[in-house]
Amino acid sequence: MIKIILKRGREDSILRFHPWVFSGAVAQVQGHPEEGDIVAVHSSDGKFLAAGHWQIGSIAVRILSFDSDVTAPDFWETMISRALSLRKSVGLASSGTSGTDCYRLVHGEGDNLPGLIIDYYGGVCVMQAHSAGMFRARKRICEALRNVYGDSLKAVYDKSSGTAPFKAGLDLVDSYLWRRDDFADDEQTVSENGHKFFVNWTSGQKTGFFLDQRENRALVEKHSSGRKVLNLFCYTGGFSVYALAGGASYVESVDSSKKAVEMVERNVALNGFGADRHKSVCADAIDWLKNVPEGKFDLIIVDPPAFAKHRGALKNALRAYQRLNASAISKVAPGGLIFTYSCSQVVDKEAFALAVFSAAASTGRSVRILDRLNQPADHAVNIYHPEGEYLKGLFLYVE
Ligand code: SAH
């Protein structure tokens, strides 16, 4: 294994189990690692600290292990079994009874596997590598998934072309790493809290479905009875289906993606709801909201894509969150509810709350925070890597 020697005094963060080594902390590289090679990180006095994937850029190493076990033949089986145990321990991956057969199996640093995302959809694993190391390990990861899940696994699909770095000259084409002879579909019907959804990992966004809103959708279901619901940035209609199941008198779903809106229609029908209570609209949600009559809706969901993908975009993103939320707050009926989210990792929960606070203030309405919302347990946050917390939301009451 190629050795990376840190500068004196720069081992502290690794000793506190932070999973990244920044390039500025590296004193010496003994050899010529290729991007994605496994390297050993040593302190300036020669002690082994950790092993991980070598990377070109400001993060030089993404740590896979603080022991030397990364080269053990069953390393991937061990890591995937540990990830699965966590999901089982919160009732997500236990067969049959929970009404949910889809979950995030691997959440990067949250599962001590930086750069790797794996979502599980009723027997199909969809992986996204965010690093060259994970991309290069994909066949081994696939093998480990087969060994851990056994006969219940139907397919493993690699969808890394949009996420893995291209620098390593890797051949990035999304493809099945493996699939069972009797499984030929690109789509699967999954259950989430007893509700059914079509998930298409080849044509859908990200891995096909937004699993991180599972619990927030259940909260919307609980508060939808008799209400008129506006679901902005609805994607494939997760919140809409729950709202209809919760007894909403009417649900309007808005997304700018035509493919997403077609999926909403299919998902609403799949759950047995008719067009009498649901309408979907393909439009820019921000413009659409401007033309919504005041007081028409008494529950509004605001779940936009990440407005800030990096620090440099933070200021503009906060302004965009502020404007969008001000618009929702001003439009909701008196006594109405708003569920508002941000999935931008660089916008922390204080900054988001401040943006929503200034949005509320600009409308002059009386607004109360009923709850603060998060990502669910299968999107676990590594305590040594708080940056892994990305989804935040507020549940508001507008008088
Ligand atoms: N609430 C969804 C996830 C939302 S993801 C769920 O529970 O599954 C963000 C969505 O916003 C994507 O579907 C994307 O197509 C859509 N989107 C992006 N920009 C938009 C815009 N300006 N207007 C409407 N929808 C937009």
CSV table of C-alpha atoms and ligand atoms in Angstrom, one decimal:
chain,number,residue,atom,x,y,z
A,1,MET,CA,0.0,0.0,0.0
A,2,ILE,CA,1.3,3.4,-0.9
A,3,LYS,CA,2.1,5.5,2.2
A,4,ILE,CA,0.9,9.1,2.7
A,5,ILE,CA,2.8,10.9,5.4
A,6,LEU,CA,1.0,13.8,7.1
A,7,LYS,CA,2.5,17.1,8.2
A,8,ARG,CA,3.5,17.3,11.9
A,9,GLY,CA,0.4,18.0,14.0
A,10,ARG,CA,-2.1,17.3,11.2
A,11,GLU,CA,-3.1,13.9,12.5
A,12,ASP,CA,-5.6,15.3,15.0
A,13,SER,CA,-8.7,15.2,12.8
A,14,ILE,CA,-8.0,11.5,11.9
A,15,LEU,CA,-7.5,10.6,15.5
A,16,ARG,CA,-11.0,12.1,16.0
A,17,PHE,CA,-12.2,9.8,13.2
A,18,HIS,CA,-13.0,12.5,10.7
A,19,PRO,CA,-13.2,10.6,7.4
A,20,TRP,CA,-11.3,13.0,5.1
A,21,VAL,CA,-7.6,14.0,4.7
A,22,PHE,CA,-7.2,17.4,3.0
A,23,SER,CA,-4.4,17.8,0.5
A,24,GLY,CA,-2.9,20.6,2.6
A,25,ALA,CA,-2.2,18.1,5.5
A,26,VAL,CA,-0.1,15.9,3.3
A,27,ALA,CA,3.7,16.2,3.7
A,28,GLN,CA,4.8,13.4,1.5
A,29,VAL,CA,3.4,10.8,-0.9
A,30,GLN,CA,5.7,7.7,-1.1
A,31,GLY,CA,5.0,6.5,-4.6
A,32,HIS,CA,2.7,7.5,-7.4
A,33,PRO,CA,-0.9,6.6,-6.5
A,34,GLU,CA,-3.6,6.6,-9.2
A,35,GLU,CA,-6.8,8.2,-8.3
A,36,GLY,CA,-8.9,5.7,-6.4
A,37,ASP,CA,-6.0,3.5,-5.2
A,38,ILE,CA,-6.1,2.4,-1.6
A,39,VAL,CA,-3.4,4.3,0.4
A,40,ALA,CA,-2.2,4.1,4.0
A,41,VAL,CA,-2.1,7.3,6.0
A,42,HIS,CA,0.7,7.7,8.5
A,43,SER,CA,1.5,10.4,11.0
A,44,SER,CA,4.7,12.4,10.7
A,45,ASP,CA,6.4,10.1,13.2
A,46,GLY,CA,5.5,7.0,11.1
A,47,LYS,CA,2.4,5.6,12.9
A,48,PHE,CA,-0.3,4.0,10.8
A,49,LEU,CA,-3.5,6.0,11.2
A,50,ALA,CA,-6.0,4.9,8.6
A,51,ALA,CA,-6.5,3.6,5.1
A,52,GLY,CA,-8.6,5.0,2.3
A,53,HIS,CA,-9.1,6.0,-1.3
A,54,TRP,CA,-6.6,8.4,-2.8
A,55,GLN,CA,-8.2,11.3,-4.6
A,56,ILE,CA,-7.1,14.2,-6.7
A,57,GLY,CA,-8.5,17.6,-5.4
A,58,SER,CA,-8.8,19.3,-2.0
A,59,ILE,CA,-9.8,16.0,-0.3
A,60,ALA,CA,-6.7,13.8,-0.8
A,61,VAL,CA,-7.9,10.7,1.0
A,62,ARG,CA,-11.4,9.5,1.9
A,63,ILE,CA,-10.9,7.1,4.9
A,64,LEU,CA,-12.4,3.6,4.7
A,65,SER,CA,-10.9,2.3,7.9
A,66,PHE,CA,-9.0,3.3,10.9
A,67,ASP,CA,-7.7,-0.2,11.2
A,68,SER,CA,-5.7,-2.0,8.6
A,69,ASP,CA,-8.6,-4.3,7.5
A,70,VAL,CA,-9.4,-2.7,4.2
A,71,THR,CA,-7.5,-5.3,2.4
A,72,ALA,CA,-9.2,-8.2,4.2
A,73,PRO,CA,-11.0,-10.4,1.6
A,74,ASP,CA,-14.4,-9.9,3.2
A,75,PHE,CA,-14.0,-6.1,3.8
A,76,TRP,CA,-17.0,-5.2,1.6
A,77,GLU,CA,-19.2,-7.9,2.9
A,78,THR,CA,-18.5,-6.7,6.5
A,79,MET,CA,-19.2,-3.1,5.7
A,80,ILE,CA,-22.4,-3.9,3.8
A,81,SER,CA,-23.6,-6.2,6.6
A,82,ARG,CA,-23.0,-3.5,9.1
A,83,ALA,CA,-25.0,-1.0,7.1
A,84,LEU,CA,-27.8,-3.5,6.7
A,85,SER,CA,-27.8,-4.2,10.5
A,86,LEU,CA,-28.3,-0.5,11.2
A,87,ARG,CA,-31.4,-0.5,8.9
A,88,LYS,CA,-32.7,-3.7,10.5
A,89,SER,CA,-32.3,-2.2,13.9
A,90,VAL,CA,-34.7,0.6,13.1
A,91,GLY,CA,-37.2,-1.8,11.4
A,92,LEU,CA,-36.5,-0.8,7.8
A,93,ALA,CA,-35.0,-3.9,6.3
A,94,SER,CA,-37.0,-6.6,8.1
A,95,SER,CA,-39.0,-8.6,5.7
A,96,GLY,CA,-42.8,-8.3,5.3
A,97,THR,CA,-44.4,-6.5,8.1
A,98,SER,CA,-43.3,-2.9,8.1
A,99,GLY,CA,-45.0,-1.8,4.8
A,100,THR,CA,-41.7,-0.5,3.6
A,101,ASP,CA,-39.4,-2.3,1.2
A,102,CYS,CA,-37.2,0.5,0.1
A,103,TYR,CA,-34.5,2.3,2.0
A,104,ARG,CA,-31.0,3.8,1.7
A,105,LEU,CA,-28.6,1.0,2.4
A,106,VAL,CA,-25.3,3.0,2.3
A,107,HIS,CA,-25.2,6.7,3.0
A,108,GLY,CA,-21.5,7.5,2.4
A,109,GLU,CA,-19.7,8.8,5.4
A,110,GLY,CA,-22.7,7.9,7.6
A,111,ASP,CA,-21.8,4.3,6.9
A,112,ASN,CA,-18.1,4.8,7.0
A,113,LEU,CA,-18.0,4.4,3.2
A,114,PRO,CA,-17.2,7.9,1.9
A,115,GLY,CA,-18.2,8.4,-1.7
A,116,LEU,CA,-20.7,5.6,-1.9
A,117,ILE,CA,-24.5,5.7,-2.0
A,118,ILE,CA,-26.6,2.6,-2.4
A,119,ASP,CA,-30.4,2.7,-2.4
A,120,TYR,CA,-32.5,-0.5,-2.1
A,121,TYR,CA,-35.8,-0.8,-4.0
A,122,GLY,CA,-37.5,-4.1,-3.2
A,123,GLY,CA,-34.6,-6.3,-4.2
A,124,VAL,CA,-32.8,-3.9,-6.6
A,125,CYS,CA,-29.7,-2.1,-5.4
A,126,VAL,CA,-28.9,1.2,-7.2
A,127,MET,CA,-25.4,2.5,-6.5
A,128,GLN,CA,-23.9,5.9,-7.1
A,129,ALA,CA,-20.1,6.3,-6.7
A,130,HIS,CA,-19.1,9.9,-5.8
A,131,SER,CA,-15.4,9.0,-5.9
A,132,ALA,CA,-13.0,7.2,-8.3
A,133,GLY,CA,-12.2,4.7,-5.6
A,134,MET,CA,-15.8,3.7,-5.1
A,135,PHE,CA,-16.3,3.5,-8.9
A,136,ARG,CA,-13.3,1.3,-9.3
A,137,ALA,CA,-14.6,-0.9,-6.5
A,138,ARG,CA,-18.0,-1.3,-8.0
A,139,LYS,CA,-17.7,-4.9,-9.1
A,140,ARG,CA,-16.5,-6.0,-5.7
A,141,ILE,CA,-19.3,-4.0,-4.1
A,142,CYS,CA,-21.8,-5.8,-6.3
A,143,GLU,CA,-20.4,-9.2,-5.4
A,144,ALA,CA,-20.6,-8.3,-1.7
A,145,LEU,CA,-24.3,-7.2,-2.1
A,146,ARG,CA,-25.0,-10.6,-3.7
A,147,ASN,CA,-23.3,-12.4,-0.9
A,148,VAL,CA,-25.1,-10.4,1.8
A,149,TYR,CA,-28.6,-10.4,0.3
A,150,GLY,CA,-28.4,-13.9,-1.2
A,151,ASP,CA,-31.4,-15.1,-3.3
A,152,SER,CA,-33.6,-12.1,-2.5
A,153,LEU,CA,-31.4,-9.8,-4.6
A,154,LYS,CA,-32.8,-9.1,-8.1
A,155,ALA,CA,-30.3,-6.7,-9.6
A,156,VAL,CA,-27.5,-4.2,-8.9
A,157,TYR,CA,-27.5,-1.1,-11.1
A,158,ASP,CA,-24.6,1.3,-11.3
A,159,LYS,CA,-25.7,4.9,-11.9
A,160,SER,CA,-22.4,6.7,-11.3
A,161,SER,CA,-22.0,8.5,-14.7
A,162,GLY,CA,-23.4,11.8,-13.2
A,163,THR,CA,-21.6,11.6,-9.8
A,164,ALA,CA,-18.2,10.0,-10.2
A,165,PRO,CA,-15.3,12.2,-11.0
A,166,PHE,CA,-14.1,11.9,-14.6
A,167,LYS,CA,-10.4,12.7,-14.0
A,168,ALA,CA,-9.3,9.1,-13.7
A,169,GLY,CA,-10.3,8.5,-17.3
A,170,LEU,CA,-12.9,5.9,-16.2
A,171,ASP,CA,-15.4,4.5,-18.5
A,172,LEU,CA,-18.6,6.0,-17.1
A,173,VAL,CA,-21.7,4.3,-18.6
A,174,ASP,CA,-24.6,3.5,-16.3
A,175,SER,CA,-25.3,-0.2,-16.4
A,176,TYR,CA,-26.4,-3.3,-14.6
A,177,LEU,CA,-23.5,-4.8,-12.7
A,178,TRP,CA,-25.5,-7.9,-12.3
A,179,ARG,CA,-29.1,-9.0,-12.7
A,180,ARG,CA,-31.1,-12.2,-12.1
A,181,ASP,CA,-32.0,-14.1,-15.3
A,182,ASP,CA,-35.7,-13.7,-14.6
A,183,PHE,CA,-35.5,-9.9,-13.9
A,184,ALA,CA,-35.6,-7.7,-17.0
A,185,ASP,CA,-37.2,-4.5,-15.8
A,186,ASP,CA,-35.9,-1.0,-15.3
A,187,GLU,CA,-38.7,-0.3,-12.9
A,188,GLN,CA,-40.1,-1.7,-9.8
A,189,THR,CA,-43.1,-1.1,-7.6
A,190,VAL,CA,-42.0,-0.4,-4.0
A,191,SER,CA,-44.0,0.1,-0.8
A,192,GLU,CA,-43.3,2.9,1.6
A,193,ASN,CA,-45.4,2.9,4.8
A,194,GLY,CA,-47.9,0.8,2.9
A,195,HIS,CA,-48.2,3.2,-0.1
A,196,LYS,CA,-47.1,2.1,-3.5
A,197,PHE,CA,-44.7,3.8,-5.8
A,198,PHE,CA,-43.2,3.1,-9.2
A,199,VAL,CA,-39.5,3.7,-9.1
A,200,ASN,CA,-37.5,3.8,-12.4
A,201,TRP,CA,-33.8,4.0,-11.7
A,202,THR,CA,-32.7,4.4,-15.3
A,203,SER,CA,-35.0,7.4,-16.2
A,204,GLY,CA,-35.6,8.9,-12.8
A,205,GLN,CA,-33.6,11.5,-10.9
A,206,LYS,CA,-30.8,10.5,-8.6
A,207,THR,CA,-31.3,6.7,-7.9
A,208,GLY,CA,-35.0,7.0,-8.9
A,209,PHE,CA,-36.8,8.0,-5.7
A,210,PHE,CA,-36.3,10.4,-2.8
A,211,LEU,CA,-36.2,8.0,0.2
A,212,ASP,CA,-35.1,10.8,2.5
A,213,GLN,CA,-38.7,12.2,2.8
A,214,ARG,CA,-40.3,9.0,4.1
A,215,GLU,CA,-41.0,10.2,7.6
A,216,ASN,CA,-41.8,13.7,6.6
A,217,ARG,CA,-44.4,12.3,4.2
A,218,ALA,CA,-46.0,10.3,7.0
A,219,LEU,CA,-46.3,13.6,9.0
A,220,VAL,CA,-48.0,15.2,6.0
A,221,GLU,CA,-50.5,12.3,5.8
A,222,LYS,CA,-51.3,12.8,9.5
A,223,HIS,CA,-52.2,16.4,9.0
A,224,SER,CA,-54.0,16.3,5.6
A,225,SER,CA,-57.5,15.3,6.5
A,226,GLY,CA,-60.0,17.6,4.9
A,227,ARG,CA,-57.3,20.0,3.7
A,228,LYS,CA,-56.5,21.4,0.3
A,229,VAL,CA,-52.9,20.5,-0.4
A,230,LEU,CA,-50.4,22.1,-2.7
A,231,ASN,CA,-47.3,20.0,-3.3
A,232,LEU,CA,-44.5,22.1,-4.8
A,233,PHE,CA,-41.5,20.4,-6.4
A,234,CYS,CA,-43.5,17.1,-6.1
A,235,TYR,CA,-41.1,14.9,-8.2
A,236,THR,CA,-42.9,11.5,-8.4
A,237,GLY,CA,-45.6,12.5,-6.0
A,238,GLY,CA,-44.5,11.1,-2.7
A,239,PHE,CA,-46.1,13.7,-0.5
A,240,SER,CA,-49.2,13.8,-2.8
A,241,VAL,CA,-50.0,10.1,-2.4
A,242,TYR,CA,-49.6,10.4,1.4
A,243,ALA,CA,-51.8,13.5,1.5
A,244,LEU,CA,-54.5,11.7,-0.5
A,245,ALA,CA,-54.3,8.7,1.8
A,246,GLY,CA,-54.6,11.1,4.8
A,247,GLY,CA,-57.9,12.4,3.5
A,248,ALA,CA,-57.0,15.6,1.7
A,249,SER,CA,-60.0,17.0,-0.1
A,250,TYR,CA,-57.8,18.1,-3.0
A,251,VAL,CA,-54.1,17.8,-3.9
A,252,GLU,CA,-52.3,19.8,-6.6
A,253,SER,CA,-48.8,18.5,-7.5
A,254,VAL,CA,-46.3,20.8,-9.3
A,255,ASP,CA,-43.0,20.0,-10.9
A,256,SER,CA,-41.0,21.3,-13.9
A,257,SER,CA,-40.0,17.9,-15.1
A,258,LYS,CA,-42.5,16.3,-17.5
A,259,LYS,CA,-41.3,12.8,-16.7
A,260,ALA,CA,-41.8,13.4,-13.0
A,261,VAL,CA,-45.3,14.7,-13.6
A,262,GLU,CA,-46.2,11.6,-15.6
A,263,MET,CA,-44.9,9.5,-12.7
A,264,VAL,CA,-47.1,11.4,-10.2
A,265,GLU,CA,-50.2,10.5,-12.3
A,266,ARG,CA,-49.2,6.9,-12.4
A,267,ASN,CA,-48.4,6.8,-8.7
A,268,VAL,CA,-51.7,8.5,-7.7
A,269,ALA,CA,-53.6,5.9,-9.8
A,270,LEU,CA,-51.5,3.0,-8.5
A,271,ASN,CA,-52.8,3.9,-5.0
A,272,GLY,CA,-56.4,3.9,-6.2
A,273,PHE,CA,-57.0,7.7,-6.1
A,274,GLY,CA,-58.8,9.4,-8.9
A,275,ALA,CA,-58.5,12.6,-10.8
A,276,ASP,CA,-61.5,14.0,-8.8
A,277,ARG,CA,-59.2,14.8,-5.9
A,278,HIS,CA,-55.8,15.3,-7.7
A,279,LYS,CA,-54.4,17.5,-10.4
A,280,SER,CA,-50.8,17.5,-11.6
A,281,VAL,CA,-49.1,20.4,-13.3
A,282,CYS,CA,-45.9,20.6,-15.2
A,283,ALA,CA,-44.6,24.1,-14.5
A,284,ASP,CA,-42.0,26.2,-12.7
A,285,ALA,CA,-43.2,26.0,-9.1
A,286,ILE,CA,-42.0,29.5,-8.2
A,287,ASP,CA,-44.0,31.1,-11.0
A,288,TRP,CA,-47.0,28.8,-10.4
A,289,LEU,CA,-47.1,29.8,-6.8
A,290,LYS,CA,-47.2,33.5,-7.7
A,291,ASN,CA,-50.5,32.9,-9.5
A,292,VAL,CA,-52.1,30.8,-6.8
A,293,PRO,CA,-55.0,32.7,-5.2
A,294,GLU,CA,-54.5,33.7,-1.6
A,295,GLY,CA,-56.2,31.2,0.8
A,296,LYS,CA,-56.9,28.5,-1.9
A,297,PHE,CA,-54.7,26.0,-0.1
A,298,ASP,CA,-54.5,25.2,3.6
A,299,LEU,CA,-51.4,22.9,3.5
A,300,ILE,CA,-48.4,23.7,1.3
A,301,ILE,CA,-45.3,21.5,0.8
A,302,VAL,CA,-42.2,23.3,-0.4
A,303,ASP,CA,-39.4,20.8,-1.2
A,304,PRO,CA,-37.1,22.4,-3.9
A,305,PRO,CA,-33.9,21.0,-5.3
A,306,ALA,CA,-30.7,22.1,-3.5
A,307,PHE,CA,-30.4,25.9,-4.3
A,308,ALA,CA,-26.7,25.9,-3.1
A,309,LYS,CA,-24.5,23.1,-4.4
A,310,HIS,CA,-21.3,24.8,-3.0
A,311,ARG,CA,-20.3,27.5,-0.5
A,312,GLY,CA,-20.0,30.1,-3.2
A,313,ALA,CA,-23.7,29.9,-3.9
A,314,LEU,CA,-24.8,30.2,-0.3
A,315,LYS,CA,-25.8,33.9,-0.3
A,316,ASN,CA,-28.0,33.6,-3.4
A,317,ALA,CA,-29.5,30.3,-2.2
A,318,LEU,CA,-30.5,31.9,1.1
A,319,ARG,CA,-32.2,34.7,-0.8
A,320,ALA,CA,-34.0,32.2,-3.0
A,321,TYR,CA,-35.2,30.2,0.1
A,322,GLN,CA,-36.4,33.5,1.6
A,323,ARG,CA,-38.4,34.5,-1.5
A,324,LEU,CA,-40.0,31.1,-2.0
A,325,ASN,CA,-41.0,30.7,1.6
A,326,ALA,CA,-42.4,34.3,1.7
A,327,SER,CA,-44.5,33.5,-1.3
A,328,ALA,CA,-45.8,30.2,0.4
A,329,ILE,CA,-46.5,31.9,3.7
A,330,SER,CA,-48.4,34.8,2.1
A,331,LYS,CA,-50.6,32.4,0.0
A,332,VAL,CA,-51.6,29.8,2.6
A,333,ALA,CA,-55.1,30.1,4.1
A,334,PRO,CA,-55.5,31.4,7.7
A,335,GLY,CA,-54.8,28.5,10.1
A,336,GLY,CA,-52.9,26.8,7.3
A,337,LEU,CA,-49.8,24.5,7.6
A,338,ILE,CA,-46.5,24.7,5.7
A,339,PHE,CA,-43.9,22.0,5.4
A,340,THR,CA,-40.8,23.6,4.1
A,341,TYR,CA,-37.4,21.9,3.4
A,342,SER,CA,-33.9,22.5,2.2
A,343,CYS,CA,-31.6,19.7,1.0
A,344,SER,CA,-28.6,22.0,0.4
A,345,GLN,CA,-25.8,20.6,2.5
A,346,VAL,CA,-24.1,24.0,2.8
A,347,VAL,CA,-27.2,25.6,4.2
A,348,ASP,CA,-27.2,24.6,7.9
A,349,LYS,CA,-30.4,24.4,9.9
A,350,GLU,CA,-29.8,27.8,11.6
A,351,ALA,CA,-29.3,29.6,8.3
A,352,PHE,CA,-32.4,27.9,6.8
A,353,ALA,CA,-34.5,28.9,9.9
A,354,LEU,CA,-33.2,32.4,9.6
A,355,ALA,CA,-34.2,32.6,5.9
A,356,VAL,CA,-37.7,31.3,6.8
A,357,PHE,CA,-37.9,33.7,9.7
A,358,SER,CA,-37.1,36.7,7.5
A,359,ALA,CA,-39.6,35.3,4.9
A,360,ALA,CA,-42.3,35.2,7.6
A,361,ALA,CA,-41.5,38.7,8.8
A,362,SER,CA,-41.8,40.1,5.3
A,363,THR,CA,-45.4,38.9,5.0
A,364,GLY,CA,-46.4,40.3,8.4
A,365,ARG,CA,-48.4,37.2,9.2
A,366,SER,CA,-48.2,35.4,12.6
A,367,VAL,CA,-46.2,32.2,12.0
A,368,ARG,CA,-45.4,29.5,14.6
A,369,ILE,CA,-42.8,26.7,14.3
A,370,LEU,CA,-44.6,23.4,15.2
A,371,ASP,CA,-41.7,21.1,14.5
A,372,ARG,CA,-38.1,20.9,13.1
A,373,LEU,CA,-37.7,18.2,10.6
A,374,ASN,CA,-34.7,16.0,9.5
A,375,GLN,CA,-33.5,13.2,7.3
A,376,PRO,CA,-34.5,9.7,8.5
A,377,ALA,CA,-32.4,7.0,10.2
A,378,ASP,CA,-31.3,5.3,7.0
A,379,HIS,CA,-29.6,8.6,6.1
A,380,ALA,CA,-27.5,8.4,9.3
A,381,VAL,CA,-25.1,11.1,10.1
A,382,ASN,CA,-21.6,10.0,11.2
A,383,ILE,CA,-21.0,11.9,14.5
A,384,TYR,CA,-17.4,12.5,13.4
A,385,HIS,CA,-18.7,14.0,10.1
A,386,PRO,CA,-21.5,16.4,11.0
A,387,GLU,CA,-21.3,17.7,7.4
A,388,GLY,CA,-23.4,14.6,6.5
A,389,GLU,CA,-26.5,16.3,7.8
A,390,TYR,CA,-28.2,17.9,4.8
A,391,LEU,CA,-32.0,17.7,4.9
A,392,LYS,CA,-33.7,20.1,7.2
A,393,GLY,CA,-37.3,21.3,7.4
A,394,LEU,CA,-39.7,23.4,9.3
A,395,PHE,CA,-43.4,22.6,10.1
A,396,LEU,CA,-45.2,25.9,10.3
A,397,TYR,CA,-48.6,27.1,11.4
A,398,VAL,CA,-49.7,30.3,9.8
A,399,GLU,CA,-52.5,32.1,11.6
B,1,SAH,N1,-40.6,16.3,-2.9
B,1,SAH,C1,-40.1,15.3,-3.8
B,1,SAH,C2,-38.6,15.5,-4.1
B,1,SAH,C3,-38.3,16.9,-4.7
B,1,SAH,S1,-36.8,16.9,-5.5
B,1,SAH,C4,-40.3,13.9,-3.2
B,1,SAH,O1,-40.9,13.8,-2.1
B,1,SAH,O2,-40.0,12.9,-3.9
B,1,SAH,C5,-36.9,18.4,-6.4
B,1,SAH,C6,-37.8,18.4,-7.6
B,1,SAH,O3,-37.9,19.8,-8.0
B,1,SAH,C7,-37.4,17.6,-8.8
B,1,SAH,O4,-38.4,16.7,-9.1
B,1,SAH,C8,-37.2,18.6,-9.9
B,1,SAH,O5,-37.7,18.1,-11.2
B,1,SAH,C9,-38.0,19.7,-9.4
B,1,SAH,N2,-37.7,21.1,-9.9
B,1,SAH,C10,-36.5,21.7,-10.0
B,1,SAH,N3,-36.6,23.0,-10.3
B,1,SAH,C11,-37.9,23.2,-10.4
B,1,SAH,C12,-38.7,24.4,-10.6
B,1,SAH,N4,-38.2,25.6,-10.9
B,1,SAH,N5,-40.1,24.3,-10.6
B,1,SAH,C13,-40.7,23.1,-10.3
B,1,SAH,N6,-40.0,22.0,-10.1
B,1,SAH,C14,-38.6,22.0,-10.1
